[in-house]
Amino acid sequence: MTSVASRSMIESNVDVEGEAGRTDSLAGLGILIRLVLRRDRIRMLLWFVGIVGLVVATAASITGVYNTPAQLEQYAQIVRGNSALIVQAGPGYGLDDPTTGAVMMNEVGIWTLIAVALMSVFMTVRHTRTEEETERAELVRAAPVGRHAQLMATMVGVTVANVLVAAGVVVSLLLYDLPAVGSIAFGLAIIGSGLVFAGVAAVGDGWLSWLTWLSPPGWGQAIRAFADERWWVLVLPLVAASALVYVAIQLQNRRDFGSGMIPQRPGRADASPWLAGPLGLAVRLQRATVIGWTVGVGLIGFFYGIVADEAESIVEDSPEMAEFFAALGESSITDAFLATAVLMLALVATGFTISSVLRLRSEELAGRADPILATPTSRRRWVLSHLAVAVGGTVIIMVVTGLATGVGFALASGDFGKVPSILGAALVMIPAMLVLGAFAMMLYGFSPRWAPFAWAGFAWAIVAGLFGTVIDIPEWALDISPFGHVPAIPASSFELLPVMLLCTIAVALTWVGLVAITRRDIQ
Amino acid sequence: MTVAISIDNLVKTFGSTLALDGLDLEVTTGEVHGFLGPNGAGKTVTIRVLLGLLRADSGDATMLGGDPWNDAVDLHRRIAYVPGDVSLWPNLSGGEVIDLLGRLRGGIDPRRRDDLIERFALDPRKKSRTYSKGNRQKVALISALASNAELLLLDEPTAGLDPLMESVFQDFILEAAGEGRTVLLSSHILAEVEKLCDRVTIIRNGRAVQHGTLDELRSVTRTSIIVATDRTVEGLDQLGGIHNVSVDDGQVQFDVDGGSLDAAIRHISSFGIHSLVSQPPTLEELFLRHYGDELEASANGASQS
């Protein structure tokens, strides 16, 4: 350890401006890599267990359910004809002549790639931008550590995490007797897609974080694992990731430590009249987040609304499909699609609800609760202010999303009569979303250390909501997810009882959290 | 003479760590009370108990006649607090934070606020994320000093300030004391404590090891004496309470405990004093005396290992 540090120090003393300066930009890399891995060992383990667990559970149920070629063909027919499913799961490569591997990819492929992308983005941002905003980062940079060492250490750490997850996935697929070539192709797709997202996040660290959302994990699917693999596709993520890291390094050369490329604008010299209490502060702190989520989820909803109109025409062309949906006993495929779409949108937006509640935790741990609570503001009032924003933000997101989905559908179909029922479908999701938010509040009330486990509830809601019918999950376990109890409007009709029950549970969990936080130490 | 803060035998543990170990502290209304102790002695924990952020395990704490835990909200109308490590909302400007905290306390006097901003030379338009430690400290100080709080709880409030700003701070504290406000000042800057504080409490490992006025503390601690005599002083070592004696050509230098000063001077006077310099102990010496054995212990530990 010390030998690396001292050597680079001597080098930089000898030749600051010359060639040595170039290699010195990575001084301290080895130590920083170990620091990244040490700090993330639990997080990496959780991502590994989550992603590999999802793949194992799907593999277990698919190999159990679709044993014969006939069963596989039946599955493929349903998927091929349904643009709605393609919207959710991707193009469905290899379903012309379906194998277990192709079905597997169609069910879980895109979600695995998205999960790996999220893992890579979070990890990159955590060790670059977030770290740079802390004062400890300056301690590190003041040591003989090169300008790009932190970025490269992060990239190495993310690569390690991606390789571990990919290895876990490949081994699980092999254990379920899936072909080795396809399994490895999928593993490489995971690594490639993860690295591209890490690269995008690294550039965003310097400048443009919105780029993250332009890069489709479709690249990972395009490798066509288990369906006539196209290996050359792997070149794309490798080239893209390298190019992005290069751009990130160039940006680092141009900007000052701790600042972005865009200079800070001066703020107000005094507070506006409504920034006068804990509620005003909570609104101010989360305003931009609410707007971002509303626009983002609303746009996806608008897109779903437009696509939903197609669902009907596909069924009319396909007698098997009509039979399939008739067997489900649902009113129409359009309604079934819309109900599923709204559920997915609500699941995504629950990410806001939980992170908004957890804002309390980050405020407390950063020491920003103390100055508020040292004024005549009770803990209850401080907590309720943030919860009001969480609830209000959730309602705003769902109202806008419901309207956007409805308007999208109306523009595509010319049928504006469905707008109210689609809006209703979105609104009826709110109690279930609030149950998960209240769960986060309860955990936070007991201890800020426990609060992040609220994400386990979120993860379970997603698994139960999206894979509940695919994976063999016992009924009682599915019932734990609050979304399992929400009436699937417009496919089913509204029921008051479950909605009331969910509201009651949300209030009860919140109350427990409120009582708990008034009894413990503020950290 | 009323009591602003009264803490009796306070105990607070975090897991297996004993943060406060039977702490006693008394702050009289209208005084500036120095609260001294090495890092980790329990100063911040004490203040956070007084703020009702932490709940003590046992012992009594009373602040402005109320219970810090149960009456937190009511008490907080009458106090202002400056944390040692000020953490602000990165996307709010300093001016916004000052106003927000002021309004949370029930309003802010704009003239006083502007005066403080000017005296502390703070740019209130800057976003908090761009402030240095000293500037964040100023934001918290301005918001506290602009309030009408009758009790100021200041946890190392000048840690990041430059000497110029520190003297501005001292002016405002003296002004606050002149208005009859009470100040609990936790500090490491001994010159500041000597200048501002009426009484001090020194704590260590969660216990108060000494308290009183600076004069009282001095009287129980050693005074350095340099005395020149006609005849060489003899027999000084035999007296109790005399330390570090060095005799040099008709001049003797020694430290004497407060209680033995009288006997020592009587003894020396028989040798014919023709000059005497007496140095009262500085706060540094008080401090070092109480932490000295800690330093020694750690030095011994180092030499043994």
mmCIF file of N, CA and C in Angstrom, chain A residues 15 20 33 58 86 89 112 136 160 166 194 196 219 248 267 314 347 365 377 465 467-468 496:
data_model
loop_
_atom_site.group_PDB
_atom_site.id
_atom_site.type_symbol
_atom_site.label_atom_id
_atom_site.label_comp_id
_atom_site.label_asym_id
_atom_site.label_seq_id
_atom_site.Cartn_x
_atom_site.Cartn_y
_atom_site.Cartn_z
ATOM 1 N N ASP A 15 8.951 14.797 -11.853
ATOM 2 C CA ASP A 15 8.528 15.232 -13.180
ATOM 3 C C ASP A 15 7.030 15.502 -13.158
ATOM 4 N N ALA A 20 5.512 11.528 -16.925
ATOM 5 C CA ALA A 20 5.124 10.874 -15.680
ATOM 6 C C ALA A 20 3.769 11.393 -15.200
ATOM 7 N N ILE A 33 -9.470 1.023 -5.519
ATOM 8 C CA ILE A 33 -10.293 -0.125 -5.938
ATOM 9 C C ILE A 33 -10.697 -0.926 -4.709
ATOM 10 N N THR A 58 -37.149 -17.862 -12.077
ATOM 11 C CA THR A 58 -37.790 -17.961 -13.388
ATOM 12 C C THR A 58 -37.411 -19.272 -14.077
ATOM 13 N N ILE A 86 -44.697 -7.454 -26.081
ATOM 14 C CA ILE A 86 -43.410 -7.087 -26.663
ATOM 15 C C ILE A 86 -42.939 -5.746 -26.097
ATOM 16 N N ALA A 89 -41.562 -6.759 -22.652
ATOM 17 C CA ALA A 89 -40.474 -7.717 -22.497
ATOM 18 C C ALA A 89 -39.454 -7.670 -23.613
ATOM 19 N N THR A 112 -33.511 -8.528 -16.156
ATOM 20 C CA THR A 112 -32.153 -8.738 -15.658
ATOM 21 C C THR A 112 -31.246 -7.605 -16.129
ATOM 22 N N ARG A 136 -14.899 14.147 2.761
ATOM 23 C CA ARG A 136 -13.873 13.106 2.839
ATOM 24 C C ARG A 136 -13.188 12.926 1.494
ATOM 25 N N VAL A 160 -16.204 -5.506 -11.719
ATOM 26 C CA VAL A 160 -16.181 -6.677 -10.842
ATOM 27 C C VAL A 160 -17.605 -7.083 -10.484
ATOM 28 N N ALA A 166 -22.953 -11.641 -13.631
ATOM 29 C CA ALA A 166 -23.036 -12.417 -14.871
ATOM 30 C C ALA A 166 -22.636 -13.862 -14.618
ATOM 31 N N GLY A 194 -24.236 -3.522 -18.549
ATOM 32 C CA GLY A 194 -23.901 -2.887 -17.276
ATOM 33 C C GLY A 194 -22.803 -1.843 -17.443
ATOM 34 N N VAL A 196 -21.956 -0.160 -20.173
ATOM 35 C CA VAL A 196 -22.411 1.034 -20.901
ATOM 36 C C VAL A 196 -23.091 1.992 -19.929
ATOM 37 N N TRP A 219 -29.668 -3.198 -26.383
ATOM 38 C CA TRP A 219 -28.383 -3.678 -26.894
ATOM 39 C C TRP A 219 -28.059 -5.053 -26.343
ATOM 40 N N ALA A 248 -15.600 10.941 -20.032
ATOM 41 C CA ALA A 248 -15.631 11.308 -18.612
ATOM 42 C C ALA A 248 -14.268 11.802 -18.155
ATOM 43 N N GLY A 267 -28.214 32.357 -5.609
ATOM 44 C CA GLY A 267 -29.594 32.142 -5.185
ATOM 45 C C GLY A 267 -30.208 33.429 -4.657
ATOM 46 N N ILE A 314 -54.795 -6.756 -32.764
ATOM 47 C CA ILE A 314 -54.012 -7.985 -32.833
ATOM 48 C C ILE A 314 -54.874 -9.182 -32.470
ATOM 49 N N LEU A 347 -45.989 0.784 -10.131
ATOM 50 C CA LEU A 347 -44.806 0.172 -9.503
ATOM 51 C C LEU A 347 -43.599 1.084 -9.654
ATOM 52 N N LEU A 365 -29.423 11.796 8.878
ATOM 53 C CA LEU A 365 -28.046 11.315 8.921
ATOM 54 C C LEU A 365 -27.056 12.403 8.495
ATOM 55 N N THR A 377 -40.186 23.168 16.468
ATOM 56 C CA THR A 377 -40.829 22.267 15.521
ATOM 57 C C THR A 377 -40.776 20.872 16.122
ATOM 58 N N GLY A 465 -45.744 -8.439 -8.852
ATOM 59 C CA GLY A 465 -46.585 -7.810 -9.862
ATOM 60 C C GLY A 465 -46.249 -8.235 -11.275
ATOM 61 N N PHE A 467 -43.911 -10.899 -12.200
ATOM 62 C CA PHE A 467 -43.577 -12.294 -12.422
ATOM 63 C C PHE A 467 -44.480 -13.243 -11.662
ATOM 64 N N GLY A 468 -45.429 -12.667 -10.922
ATOM 65 C CA GLY A 468 -46.295 -13.482 -10.076
ATOM 66 C C GLY A 468 -46.926 -14.639 -10.819
ATOM 67 N N LEU A 496 -64.561 -1.186 -3.123
ATOM 68 C CA LEU A 496 -64.208 -0.238 -2.074
ATOM 69 C C LEU A 496 -63.403 -0.887 -0.951
#
